[in-house]
PDB file of N, CA and C in Angstrom:
ATOM      1  N   MET X1000     141.863 182.112  69.249  1.00  0.00           N
ATOM      2  CA  MET X1000     142.294 181.168  70.271  1.00  0.00           C
ATOM      3  C   MET X1000     143.604 180.537  69.832  1.00  0.00           C
ATOM      4  N   THR X1001     144.581 180.558  70.726  1.00  0.00           N
ATOM      5  CA  THR X1001     145.854 179.902  70.459  1.00  0.00           C
ATOM      6  C   THR X1001     145.782 178.460  70.948  1.00  0.00           C
ATOM      7  N   VAL X1002     146.076 177.556  70.052  1.00  0.00           N
ATOM      8  CA  VAL X1002     146.100 176.127  70.366  1.00  0.00           C
ATOM      9  C   VAL X1002     147.494 175.611  70.039  1.00  0.00           C
ATOM     10  N   THR X1003     148.072 174.891  70.982  1.00  0.00           N
ATOM     11  CA  THR X1003     149.393 174.304  70.784  1.00  0.00           C
ATOM     12  C   THR X1003     149.267 172.795  70.952  1.00  0.00           C
ATOM     13  N   ILE X1004     149.906 172.064  70.047  1.00  0.00           N
ATOM     14  CA  ILE X1004     149.910 170.607  70.134  1.00  0.00           C
ATOM     15  C   ILE X1004     151.351 170.121  70.118  1.00  0.00           C
ATOM     16  N   TRP X1005     151.663 169.254  71.084  1.00  0.00           N
ATOM     17  CA  TRP X1005     152.948 168.550  71.074  1.00  0.00           C
ATOM     18  C   TRP X1005     152.724 167.346  70.178  1.00  0.00           C
ATOM     19  N   HIS X1006     153.307 167.383  69.006  1.00  0.00           N
ATOM     20  CA  HIS X1006     152.939 166.472  67.929  1.00  0.00           C
ATOM     21  C   HIS X1006     154.069 165.529  67.547  1.00  0.00           C
ATOM     22  N   ASN X1007     153.673 164.282  67.303  1.00  0.00           N
ATOM     23  CA  ASN X1007     154.561 163.277  66.729  1.00  0.00           C
ATOM     24  C   ASN X1007     153.843 162.745  65.494  1.00  0.00           C
ATOM     25  N   PRO X1008     154.299 163.089  64.286  1.00  0.00           N
ATOM     26  CA  PRO X1008     153.590 162.672  63.072  1.00  0.00           C
ATOM     27  C   PRO X1008     153.518 161.161  62.888  1.00  0.00           C
ATOM     28  N   ALA X1009     154.334 160.402  63.595  1.00  0.00           N
ATOM     29  CA  ALA X1009     154.296 158.939  63.490  1.00  0.00           C
ATOM     30  C   ALA X1009     153.192 158.334  64.353  1.00  0.00           C
ATOM     31  N   CYS X1010     152.549 159.134  65.193  1.00  0.00           N
ATOM     32  CA  CYS X1010     151.533 158.643  66.134  1.00  0.00           C
ATOM     33  C   CYS X1010     150.133 158.898  65.588  1.00  0.00           C
ATOM     34  N   SER X1011     149.324 157.856  65.487  1.00  0.00           N
ATOM     35  CA  SER X1011     147.965 158.012  64.947  1.00  0.00           C
ATOM     36  C   SER X1011     147.095 158.885  65.847  1.00  0.00           C
ATOM     37  N   ASN X1012     147.267 158.805  67.169  1.00  0.00           N
ATOM     38  CA  ASN X1012     146.494 159.671  68.058  1.00  0.00           C
ATOM     39  C   ASN X1012     146.868 161.136  67.850  1.00  0.00           C
ATOM     40  N   SER X1013     148.134 161.394  67.654  1.00  0.00           N
ATOM     41  CA  SER X1013     148.603 162.753  67.429  1.00  0.00           C
ATOM     42  C   SER X1013     148.077 163.286  66.091  1.00  0.00           C
ATOM     43  N   ARG X1014     148.154 162.473  65.066  1.00  0.00           N
ATOM     44  CA  ARG X1014     147.626 162.882  63.752  1.00  0.00           C
ATOM     45  C   ARG X1014     146.123 163.128  63.833  1.00  0.00           C
ATOM     46  N   GLY X1015     145.421 162.289  64.574  1.00  0.00           N
ATOM     47  CA  GLY X1015     143.976 162.442  64.712  1.00  0.00           C
ATOM     48  C   GLY X1015     143.601 163.713  65.439  1.00  0.00           C
ATOM     49  N   ALA X1016     144.300 164.028  66.524  1.00  0.00           N
ATOM     50  CA  ALA X1016     144.012 165.261  67.268  1.00  0.00           C
ATOM     51  C   ALA X1016     144.308 166.482  66.404  1.00  0.00           C
ATOM     52  N   LEU X1017     145.417 166.452  65.676  1.00  0.00           N
ATOM     53  CA  LEU X1017     145.765 167.568  64.797  1.00  0.00           C
ATOM     54  C   LEU X1017     144.694 167.759  63.730  1.00  0.00           C
ATOM     55  N   ALA X1018     144.208 166.678  63.165  1.00  0.00           N
ATOM     56  CA  ALA X1018     143.156 166.775  62.148  1.00  0.00           C
ATOM     57  C   ALA X1018     141.875 167.371  62.740  1.00  0.00           C
ATOM     58  N   LEU X1019     141.504 166.968  63.940  1.00  0.00           N
ATOM     59  CA  LEU X1019     140.297 167.513  64.568  1.00  0.00           C
ATOM     60  C   LEU X1019     140.432 169.003  64.858  1.00  0.00           C
ATOM     61  N   ILE X1020     141.612 169.417  65.267  1.00  0.00           N
ATOM     62  CA  ILE X1020     141.839 170.854  65.509  1.00  0.00           C
ATOM     63  C   ILE X1020     141.669 171.631  64.209  1.00  0.00           C
ATOM     64  N   ARG X1021     142.277 171.121  63.155  1.00  0.00           N
ATOM     65  CA  ARG X1021     142.187 171.804  61.855  1.00  0.00           C
ATOM     66  C   ARG X1021     140.771 171.767  61.296  1.00  0.00           C
ATOM     67  N   GLU X1022     140.053 170.664  61.518  1.00  0.00           N
ATOM     68  CA  GLU X1022     138.654 170.588  61.066  1.00  0.00           C
ATOM     69  C   GLU X1022     137.785 171.619  61.774  1.00  0.00           C
ATOM     70  N   ALA X1023     138.199 172.025  62.970  1.00  0.00           N
ATOM     71  CA  ALA X1023     137.474 173.053  63.719  1.00  0.00           C
ATOM     72  C   ALA X1023     137.832 174.460  63.226  1.00  0.00           C
ATOM     73  N   GLY X1024     138.678 174.538  62.204  1.00  0.00           N
ATOM     74  CA  GLY X1024     139.041 175.825  61.626  1.00  0.00           C
ATOM     75  C   GLY X1024     140.176 176.529  62.349  1.00  0.00           C
ATOM     76  N   ILE X1025     140.937 175.783  63.130  1.00  0.00           N
ATOM     77  CA  ILE X1025     142.036 176.362  63.893  1.00  0.00           C
ATOM     78  C   ILE X1025     143.351 175.804  63.350  1.00  0.00           C
ATOM     79  N   GLU X1026     144.286 176.706  63.083  1.00  0.00           N
ATOM     80  CA  GLU X1026     145.629 176.266  62.708  1.00  0.00           C
ATOM     81  C   GLU X1026     146.495 176.371  63.965  1.00  0.00           C
ATOM     82  N   PRO X1027     146.829 175.229  64.567  1.00  0.00           N
ATOM     83  CA  PRO X1027     147.552 175.258  65.830  1.00  0.00           C
ATOM     84  C   PRO X1027     149.044 175.526  65.656  1.00  0.00           C
ATOM     85  N   VAL X1028     149.662 175.865  66.755  1.00  0.00           N
ATOM     86  CA  VAL X1028     151.116 175.879  66.834  1.00  0.00           C
ATOM     87  C   VAL X1028     151.506 174.420  67.034  1.00  0.00           C
ATOM     88  N   VAL X1029     152.261 173.879  66.105  1.00  0.00           N
ATOM     89  CA  VAL X1029     152.660 172.470  66.166  1.00  0.00           C
ATOM     90  C   VAL X1029     154.096 172.404  66.681  1.00  0.00           C
ATOM     91  N   LEU X1030     154.252 171.832  67.864  1.00  0.00           N
ATOM     92  CA  LEU X1030     155.574 171.702  68.455  1.00  0.00           C
ATOM     93  C   LEU X1030     156.135 170.314  68.186  1.00  0.00           C
ATOM     94  N   ASP X1031     157.311 170.281  67.614  1.00  0.00           N
ATOM     95  CA  ASP X1031     158.032 169.028  67.414  1.00  0.00           C
ATOM     96  C   ASP X1031     158.791 168.737  68.708  1.00  0.00           C
ATOM     97  N   TYR X1032     158.097 168.128  69.657  1.00  0.00           N
ATOM     98  CA  TYR X1032     158.697 167.905  70.971  1.00  0.00           C
ATOM     99  C   TYR X1032     159.836 166.889  70.925  1.00  0.00           C
ATOM    100  N   LEU X1033     159.897 166.082  69.868  1.00  0.00           N
ATOM    101  CA  LEU X1033     161.003 165.135  69.743  1.00  0.00           C
ATOM    102  C   LEU X1033     162.287 165.859  69.323  1.00  0.00           C
ATOM    103  N   GLY X1034     162.145 166.839  68.449  1.00  0.00           N
ATOM    104  CA  GLY X1034     163.296 167.603  67.982  1.00  0.00           C
ATOM    105  C   GLY X1034     163.714 168.689  68.956  1.00  0.00           C
ATOM    106  N   SER X1035     162.741 169.254  69.649  1.00  0.00           N
ATOM    107  CA  SER X1035     162.998 170.303  70.645  1.00  0.00           C
ATOM    108  C   SER X1035     162.267 169.925  71.926  1.00  0.00           C
ATOM    109  N   PRO X1036     162.859 169.039  72.715  1.00  0.00           N
ATOM    110  CA  PRO X1036     162.161 168.542  73.900  1.00  0.00           C
ATOM    111  C   PRO X1036     161.911 169.631  74.933  1.00  0.00           C
ATOM    112  N   PRO X1037     160.783 169.527  75.621  1.00  0.00           N
ATOM    113  CA  PRO X1037     160.511 170.474  76.702  1.00  0.00           C
ATOM    114  C   PRO X1037     161.459 170.218  77.874  1.00  0.00           C
ATOM    115  N   ASP X1038     161.728 171.279  78.621  1.00  0.00           N
ATOM    116  CA  ASP X1038     162.560 171.101  79.811  1.00  0.00           C
ATOM    117  C   ASP X1038     161.690 170.646  80.984  1.00  0.00           C
ATOM    118  N   VAL X1039     162.325 170.343  82.092  1.00  0.00           N
ATOM    119  CA  VAL X1039     161.605 169.834  83.255  1.00  0.00           C
ATOM    120  C   VAL X1039     160.569 170.844  83.745  1.00  0.00           C
ATOM    121  N   ALA X1040     160.902 172.132  83.729  1.00  0.00           N
ATOM    122  CA  ALA X1040     159.960 173.160  84.192  1.00  0.00           C
ATOM    123  C   ALA X1040     158.701 173.169  83.329  1.00  0.00           C
ATOM    124  N   THR X1041     158.854 173.035  82.028  1.00  0.00           N
ATOM    125  CA  THR X1041     157.692 172.995  81.125  1.00  0.00           C
ATOM    126  C   THR X1041     156.865 171.744  81.375  1.00  0.00           C
ATOM    127  N   LEU X1042     157.525 170.624  81.570  1.00  0.00           N
ATOM    128  CA  LEU X1042     156.801 169.386  81.872  1.00  0.00           C
ATOM    129  C   LEU X1042     156.018 169.528  83.174  1.00  0.00           C
ATOM    130  N   ARG X1043     156.624 170.148  84.190  1.00  0.00           N
ATOM    131  CA  ARG X1043     155.909 170.385  85.460  1.00  0.00           C
ATOM    132  C   ARG X1043     154.688 171.275  85.246  1.00  0.00           C
ATOM    133  N   GLN X1044     154.849 172.289  84.395  1.00  0.00           N
ATOM    134  CA  GLN X1044     153.726 173.190  84.113  1.00  0.00           C
ATOM    135  C   GLN X1044     152.582 172.428  83.438  1.00  0.00           C
ATOM    136  N   VAL X1045     152.908 171.570  82.485  1.00  0.00           N
ATOM    137  CA  VAL X1045     151.883 170.759  81.814  1.00  0.00           C
ATOM    138  C   VAL X1045     151.172 169.864  82.827  1.00  0.00           C
ATOM    139  N   LEU X1046     151.917 169.275  83.742  1.00  0.00           N
ATOM    140  CA  LEU X1046     151.291 168.446  84.773  1.00  0.00           C
ATOM    141  C   LEU X1046     150.346 169.275  85.628  1.00  0.00           C
ATOM    142  N   ALA X1047     150.771 170.457  86.025  1.00  0.00           N
ATOM    143  CA  ALA X1047     149.929 171.323  86.855  1.00  0.00           C
ATOM    144  C   ALA X1047     148.674 171.752  86.100  1.00  0.00           C
ATOM    145  N   GLU X1048     148.822 172.113  84.836  1.00  0.00           N
ATOM    146  CA  GLU X1048     147.683 172.568  84.031  1.00  0.00           C
ATOM    147  C   GLU X1048     146.687 171.441  83.755  1.00  0.00           C
ATOM    148  N   SER X1049     147.196 170.244  83.561  1.00  0.00           N
ATOM    149  CA  SER X1049     146.342 169.128  83.136  1.00  0.00           C
ATOM    150  C   SER X1049     145.804 168.294  84.293  1.00  0.00           C
ATOM    151  N   GLY X1050     146.435 168.409  85.456  1.00  0.00           N
ATOM    152  CA  GLY X1050     146.046 167.571  86.578  1.00  0.00           C
ATOM    153  C   GLY X1050     146.580 166.151  86.479  1.00  0.00           C
ATOM    154  N   LEU X1051     147.483 165.926  85.533  1.00  0.00           N
ATOM    155  CA  LEU X1051     148.080 164.601  85.365  1.00  0.00           C
ATOM    156  C   LEU X1051     149.229 164.418  86.342  1.00  0.00           C
ATOM    157  N   ALA X1052     149.528 163.170  86.621  1.00  0.00           N
ATOM    158  CA  ALA X1052     150.728 162.810  87.375  1.00  0.00           C
ATOM    159  C   ALA X1052     151.822 162.483  86.362  1.00  0.00           C
ATOM    160  N   ALA X1053     153.059 162.528  86.799  1.00  0.00           N
ATOM    161  CA  ALA X1053     154.167 162.190  85.905  1.00  0.00           C
ATOM    162  C   ALA X1053     154.005 160.786  85.335  1.00  0.00           C
ATOM    163  N   THR X1054     153.444 159.883  86.130  1.00  0.00           N
ATOM    164  CA  THR X1054     153.241 158.508  85.649  1.00  0.00           C
ATOM    165  C   THR X1054     152.211 158.446  84.522  1.00  0.00           C
ATOM    166  N   ASP X1055     151.317 159.445  84.445  1.00  0.00           N
ATOM    167  CA  ASP X1055     150.338 159.503  83.355  1.00  0.00           C
ATOM    168  C   ASP X1055     150.963 160.039  82.071  1.00  0.00           C
ATOM    169  N   LEU X1056     151.973 160.865  82.235  1.00  0.00           N
ATOM    170  CA  LEU X1056     152.587 161.517  81.083  1.00  0.00           C
ATOM    171  C   LEU X1056     153.685 160.675  80.440  1.00  0.00           C
ATOM    172  N   VAL X1057     154.237 159.732  81.186  1.00  0.00           N
ATOM    173  CA  VAL X1057     155.334 158.924  80.661  1.00  0.00           C
ATOM    174  C   VAL X1057     154.790 157.694  79.930  1.00  0.00           C
ATOM    175  N   ARG X1058     155.464 157.345  78.850  1.00  0.00           N
ATOM    176  CA  ARG X1058     155.109 156.154  78.076  1.00  0.00           C
ATOM    177  C   ARG X1058     155.855 154.953  78.662  1.00  0.00           C
ATOM    178  N   SER X1059     155.192 154.259  79.561  1.00  0.00           N
ATOM    179  CA  SER X1059     155.840 153.148  80.260  1.00  0.00           C
ATOM    180  C   SER X1059     156.072 151.936  79.359  1.00  0.00           C
ATOM    181  N   LYS X1060     155.421 151.881  78.210  1.00  0.00           N
ATOM    182  CA  LYS X1060     155.620 150.752  77.296  1.00  0.00           C
ATOM    183  C   LYS X1060     156.734 151.019  76.279  1.00  0.00           C
ATOM    184  N   GLU X1061     157.285 152.216  76.320  1.00  0.00           N
ATOM    185  CA  GLU X1061     158.404 152.564  75.444  1.00  0.00           C
ATOM    186  C   GLU X1061     159.634 151.781  75.922  1.00  0.00           C
ATOM    187  N   PRO X1062     160.390 151.157  75.018  1.00  0.00           N
ATOM    188  CA  PRO X1062     161.549 150.366  75.434  1.00  0.00           C
ATOM    189  C   PRO X1062     162.526 151.132  76.344  1.00  0.00           C
ATOM    190  N   GLN X1063     162.707 152.427  76.103  1.00  0.00           N
ATOM    191  CA  GLN X1063     163.626 153.215  76.928  1.00  0.00           C
ATOM    192  C   GLN X1063     163.199 153.239  78.397  1.00  0.00           C
ATOM    193  N   PHE X1064     161.907 153.141  78.659  1.00  0.00           N
ATOM    194  CA  PHE X1064     161.405 153.157  80.028  1.00  0.00           C
ATOM    195  C   PHE X1064     162.046 152.015  80.825  1.00  0.00           C
ATOM    196  N   ALA X1065     162.023 150.815  80.246  1.00  0.00           N
ATOM    197  CA  ALA X1065     162.626 149.651  80.909  1.00  0.00           C
ATOM    198  C   ALA X1065     164.148 149.754  80.914  1.00  0.00           C
ATOM    199  N   GLU X1066     164.714 150.190  79.784  1.00  0.00           N
ATOM    200  CA  GLU X1066     166.171 150.300  79.685  1.00  0.00           C
ATOM    201  C   GLU X1066     166.735 151.237  80.750  1.00  0.00           C
ATOM    202  N   LEU X1067     165.990 152.291  81.066  1.00  0.00           N
ATOM    203  CA  LEU X1067     166.446 153.277  82.047  1.00  0.00           C
ATOM    204  C   LEU X1067     166.052 152.899  83.481  1.00  0.00           C
ATOM    205  N   GLY X1068     165.332 151.780  83.633  1.00  0.00           N
ATOM    206  CA  GLY X1068     164.937 151.321  84.961  1.00  0.00           C
ATOM    207  C   GLY X1068     164.000 152.283  85.664  1.00  0.00           C
ATOM    208  N   LEU X1069     162.998 152.789  84.935  1.00  0.00           N
ATOM    209  CA  LEU X1069     162.117 153.819  85.478  1.00  0.00           C
ATOM    210  C   LEU X1069     160.899 153.293  86.238  1.00  0.00           C
ATOM    211  N   ALA X1070     160.681 151.988  86.239  1.00  0.00           N
ATOM    212  CA  ALA X1070     159.544 151.444  86.988  1.00  0.00           C
ATOM    213  C   ALA X1070     159.703 151.821  88.459  1.00  0.00           C
ATOM    214  N   GLY X1071     158.681 152.440  89.020  1.00  0.00           N
ATOM    215  CA  GLY X1071     158.703 152.842  90.419  1.00  0.00           C
ATOM    216  C   GLY X1071     159.467 154.126  90.694  1.00  0.00           C
ATOM    217  N   ALA X1072     159.932 154.798  89.645  1.00  0.00           N
ATOM    218  CA  ALA X1072     160.695 156.038  89.824  1.00  0.00           C
ATOM    219  C   ALA X1072     159.795 157.157  90.339  1.00  0.00           C
ATOM    220  N   ASP X1073     160.398 158.105  91.054  1.00  0.00           N
ATOM    221  CA  ASP X1073     159.637 159.253  91.548  1.00  0.00           C
ATOM    222  C   ASP X1073     159.434 160.276  90.426  1.00  0.00           C
ATOM    223  N   ASP X1074     158.594 161.282  90.694  1.00  0.00           N
ATOM    224  CA  ASP X1074     158.260 162.276  89.674  1.00  0.00           C
ATOM    225  C   ASP X1074     159.489 162.988  89.129  1.00  0.00           C
ATOM    226  N   ALA X1075     160.395 163.384  90.000  1.00  0.00           N
ATOM    227  CA  ALA X1075     161.581 164.117  89.551  1.00  0.00           C
ATOM    228  C   ALA X1075     162.402 163.280  88.573  1.00  0.00           C
ATOM    229  N   THR X1076     162.543 162.008  88.857  1.00  0.00           N
ATOM    230  CA  THR X1076     163.303 161.112  87.979  1.00  0.00           C
ATOM    231  C   THR X1076     162.594 160.938  86.646  1.00  0.00           C
ATOM    232  N   LEU X1077     161.270 160.760  86.687  1.00  0.00           N
ATOM    233  CA  LEU X1077     160.511 160.601  85.447  1.00  0.00           C
ATOM    234  C   LEU X1077     160.577 161.859  84.588  1.00  0.00           C
ATOM    235  N   LEU X1078     160.420 163.020  85.208  1.00  0.00           N
ATOM    236  CA  LEU X1078     160.459 164.274  84.451  1.00  0.00           C
ATOM    237  C   LEU X1078     161.834 164.501  83.831  1.00  0.00           C
ATOM    238  N   ALA X1079     162.893 164.211  84.575  1.00  0.00           N
ATOM    239  CA  ALA X1079     164.240 164.346  84.031  1.00  0.00           C
ATOM    240  C   ALA X1079     164.443 163.395  82.850  1.00  0.00           C
ATOM    241  N   ALA X1080     163.924 162.181  82.973  1.00  0.00           N
ATOM    242  CA  ALA X1080     164.046 161.201  81.886  1.00  0.00           C
ATOM    243  C   ALA X1080     163.276 161.653  80.657  1.00  0.00           C
ATOM    244  N   MET X1081     162.076 162.200  80.851  1.00  0.00           N
ATOM    245  CA  MET X1081     161.289 162.669  79.706  1.00  0.00           C
ATOM    246  C   MET X1081     161.963 163.849  79.017  1.00  0.00           C
ATOM    247  N   ALA X1082     162.573 164.749  79.790  1.00  0.00           N
ATOM    248  CA  ALA X1082     163.262 165.895  79.199  1.00  0.00           C
ATOM    249  C   ALA X1082     164.468 165.437  78.386  1.00  0.00           C
ATOM    250  N   GLU X1083     165.144 164.411  78.860  1.00  0.00           N
ATOM    251  CA  GLU X1083     166.328 163.904  78.161  1.00  0.00           C
ATOM    252  C   GLU X1083     165.977 162.946  77.019  1.00  0.00           C
ATOM    253  N   HIS X1084     164.887 162.216  77.185  1.00  0.00           N
ATOM    254  CA  HIS X1084     164.461 161.215  76.194  1.00  0.00           C
ATOM    255  C   HIS X1084     162.993 161.488  75.836  1.00  0.00           C
ATOM    256  N   PRO X1085     162.740 162.442  74.954  1.00  0.00           N
ATOM    257  CA  PRO X1085     161.359 162.872  74.691  1.00  0.00           C
ATOM    258  C   PRO X1085     160.442 161.790  74.130  1.00  0.00           C
ATOM    259  N   ARG X1086     160.981 160.694  73.622  1.00  0.00           N
ATOM    260  CA  ARG X1086     160.111 159.594  73.173  1.00  0.00           C
ATOM    261  C   ARG X1086     159.303 159.024  74.335  1.00  0.00           C
ATOM    262  N   LEU X1087     159.755 159.297  75.554  1.00  0.00           N
ATOM    263  CA  LEU X1087     159.037 158.820  76.739  1.00  0.00           C
ATOM    264  C   LEU X1087     157.793 159.647  77.042  1.00  0.00           C
ATOM    265  N   ILE X1088     157.628 160.794  76.376  1.00  0.00           N
ATOM    266  CA  ILE X1088     156.472 161.658  76.645  1.00  0.00           C
ATOM    267  C   ILE X1088     155.262 161.144  75.881  1.00  0.00           C
ATOM    268  N   ASN X1089     154.184 160.934  76.605  1.00  0.00           N
ATOM    269  CA  ASN X1089     152.932 160.522  75.989  1.00  0.00           C
ATOM    270  C   ASN X1089     152.396 161.672  75.156  1.00  0.00           C
ATOM    271  N   ARG X1090     151.728 161.359  74.085  1.00  0.00           N
ATOM    272  CA  ARG X1090     151.223 162.390  73.183  1.00  0.00           C
ATOM    273  C   ARG X1090     149.881 162.001  72.623  1.00  0.00           C
ATOM    274  N   PRO X1091     149.195 162.959  72.069  1.00  0.00           N
ATOM    275  CA  PRO X1091     149.519 164.375  71.936  1.00  0.00           C
ATOM    276  C   PRO X1091     149.070 165.173  73.160  1.00  0.00           C
ATOM    277  N   ILE X1092     149.845 166.158  73.494  1.00  0.00           N
ATOM    278  CA  ILE X1092     149.472 167.119  74.531  1.00  0.00           C
ATOM    279  C   ILE X1092     148.927 168.331  73.799  1.00  0.00           C
ATOM    280  N   VAL X1093     147.753 168.773  74.183  1.00  0.00           N
ATOM    281  CA  VAL X1093     147.151 169.958  73.570  1.00  0.00           C
ATOM    282  C   VAL X1093     146.908 170.989  74.660  1.00  0.00           C
ATOM    283  N   ARG X1094     147.342 172.223  74.378  1.00  0.00           N
ATOM    284  CA  ARG X1094     147.180 173.335  75.314  1.00  0.00           C
ATOM    285  C   ARG X1094     146.364 174.434  74.638  1.00  0.00           C
ATOM    286  N   THR X1095     145.294 174.858  75.296  1.00  0.00           N
ATOM    287  CA  THR X1095     144.443 175.948  74.806  1.00  0.00           C
ATOM    288  C   THR X1095     144.078 176.821  76.011  1.00  0.00           C
ATOM    289  N   PRO X1096     143.441 177.967  75.765  1.00  0.00           N
ATOM    290  CA  PRO X1096     142.969 178.769  76.894  1.00  0.00           C
ATOM    291  C   PRO X1096     141.945 178.022  77.758  1.00  0.00           C
ATOM    292  N   LYS X1097     141.331 176.979  77.215  1.00  0.00           N
ATOM    293  CA  LYS X1097     140.349 176.196  77.975  1.00  0.00           C
ATOM    294  C   LYS X1097     140.980 175.090  78.810  1.00  0.00           C
ATOM    295  N   GLY X1098     142.285 174.868  78.640  1.00  0.00           N
ATOM    296  CA  GLY X1098     142.943 173.840  79.432  1.00  0.00           C
ATOM    297  C   GLY X1098     144.032 173.121  78.679  1.00  0.00           C
ATOM    298  N   THR X1099     144.627 172.171  79.369  1.00  0.00           N
ATOM    299  CA  THR X1099     145.697 171.336  78.830  1.00  0.00           C
ATOM    300  C   THR X1099     145.291 169.898  79.045  1.00  0.00           C
ATOM    301  N   ARG X1100     145.506 169.086  78.014  1.00  0.00           N
ATOM    302  CA  ARG X1100     145.044 167.706  78.106  1.00  0.00           C
ATOM    303  C   ARG X1100     145.913 166.786  77.264  1.00  0.00           C
ATOM    304  N   LEU X1101     146.075 165.571  77.755  1.00  0.00           N
ATOM    305  CA  LEU X1101     146.622 164.481  76.958  1.00  0.00           C
ATOM    306  C   LEU X1101     145.444 163.958  76.143  1.00  0.00           C
ATOM    307  N   CYS X1102     145.532 164.047  74.840  1.00  0.00           N
ATOM    308  CA  CYS X1102     144.383 163.747  73.977  1.00  0.00           C
ATOM    309  C   CYS X1102     144.470 162.349  73.391  1.00  0.00           C
ATOM    310  N   ARG X1103     144.313 161.376  74.262  1.00  0.00           N
ATOM    311  CA  ARG X1103     144.222 159.965  73.902  1.00  0.00           C
ATOM    312  C   ARG X1103     142.915 159.460  74.469  1.00  0.00           C
ATOM    313  N   PRO X1104     141.945 159.167  73.686  1.00  0.00           N
ATOM    314  CA  PRO X1104     141.890 159.208  72.223  1.00  0.00           C
ATOM    315  C   PRO X1104     141.813 160.655  71.722  1.00  0.00           C
ATOM    316  N   PRO X1105     142.043 160.840  70.417  1.00  0.00           N
ATOM    317  CA  PRO X1105     142.111 162.184  69.850  1.00  0.00           C
ATOM    318  C   PRO X1105     140.857 163.036  70.103  1.00  0.00           C
ATOM    319  N   GLU X1106     139.709 162.408  70.229  1.00  0.00           N
ATOM    320  CA  GLU X1106     138.449 163.156  70.419  1.00  0.00           C
ATOM    321  C   GLU X1106     138.437 163.955  71.718  1.00  0.00           C
ATOM    322  N   ARG X1107     139.330 163.654  72.624  1.00  0.00           N
ATOM    323  CA  ARG X1107     139.414 164.413  73.871  1.00  0.00           C
ATOM    324  C   ARG X1107     139.774 165.875  73.614  1.00  0.00           C
ATOM    325  N   VAL X1108     140.304 166.161  72.425  1.00  0.00           N
ATOM    326  CA  VAL X1108     140.667 167.545  72.092  1.00  0.00           C
ATOM    327  C   VAL X1108     139.430 168.428  71.903  1.00  0.00           C
ATOM    328  N   LEU X1109     138.310 167.829  71.561  1.00  0.00           N
ATOM    329  CA  LEU X1109     137.111 168.611  71.216  1.00  0.00           C
ATOM    330  C   LEU X1109     136.632 169.498  72.357  1.00  0.00           C
ATOM    331  N   ASP X1110     136.768 169.039  73.600  1.00  0.00           N
ATOM    332  CA  ASP X1110     136.352 169.848  74.751  1.00  0.00           C
ATOM    333  C   ASP X1110     137.229 171.078  74.947  1.00  0.00           C
ATOM    334  N   LEU X1111     138.409 171.071  74.357  1.00  0.00           N
ATOM    335  CA  LEU X1111     139.332 172.184  74.515  1.00  0.00           C
ATOM    336  C   LEU X1111     139.181 173.265  73.441  1.00  0.00           C
ATOM    337  N   LEU X1112     138.386 172.977  72.430  1.00  0.00           N
ATOM    338  CA  LEU X1112     138.267 173.908  71.304  1.00  0.00           C
ATOM    339  C   LEU X1112     137.068 174.831  71.443  1.00  0.00           C
TER     340      LEU X1112
END
């Protein structure tokens, strides 16, 4: 099974999900989404796979959210902002053949393994 995690090592939820994946005996593909941000098309695909809305995927408490005036923004604007400013992407995102999910709290990853 191929498991991919959009990982931020500074995030406790991301570290927790990664640890649970590894405890299950799976070595995931770890994507540094901050260093190599996903494009808008990839973000749209994650939304479609997960059933999330763009407002669920964006970190509205991140200072950049307010600085960019994103409150009330439409999906296209939010997705463009996340592609340009990946710190705005909520994490961790885990993708497996069983589905795609925002794993907050980290235990949400268990259903995907």
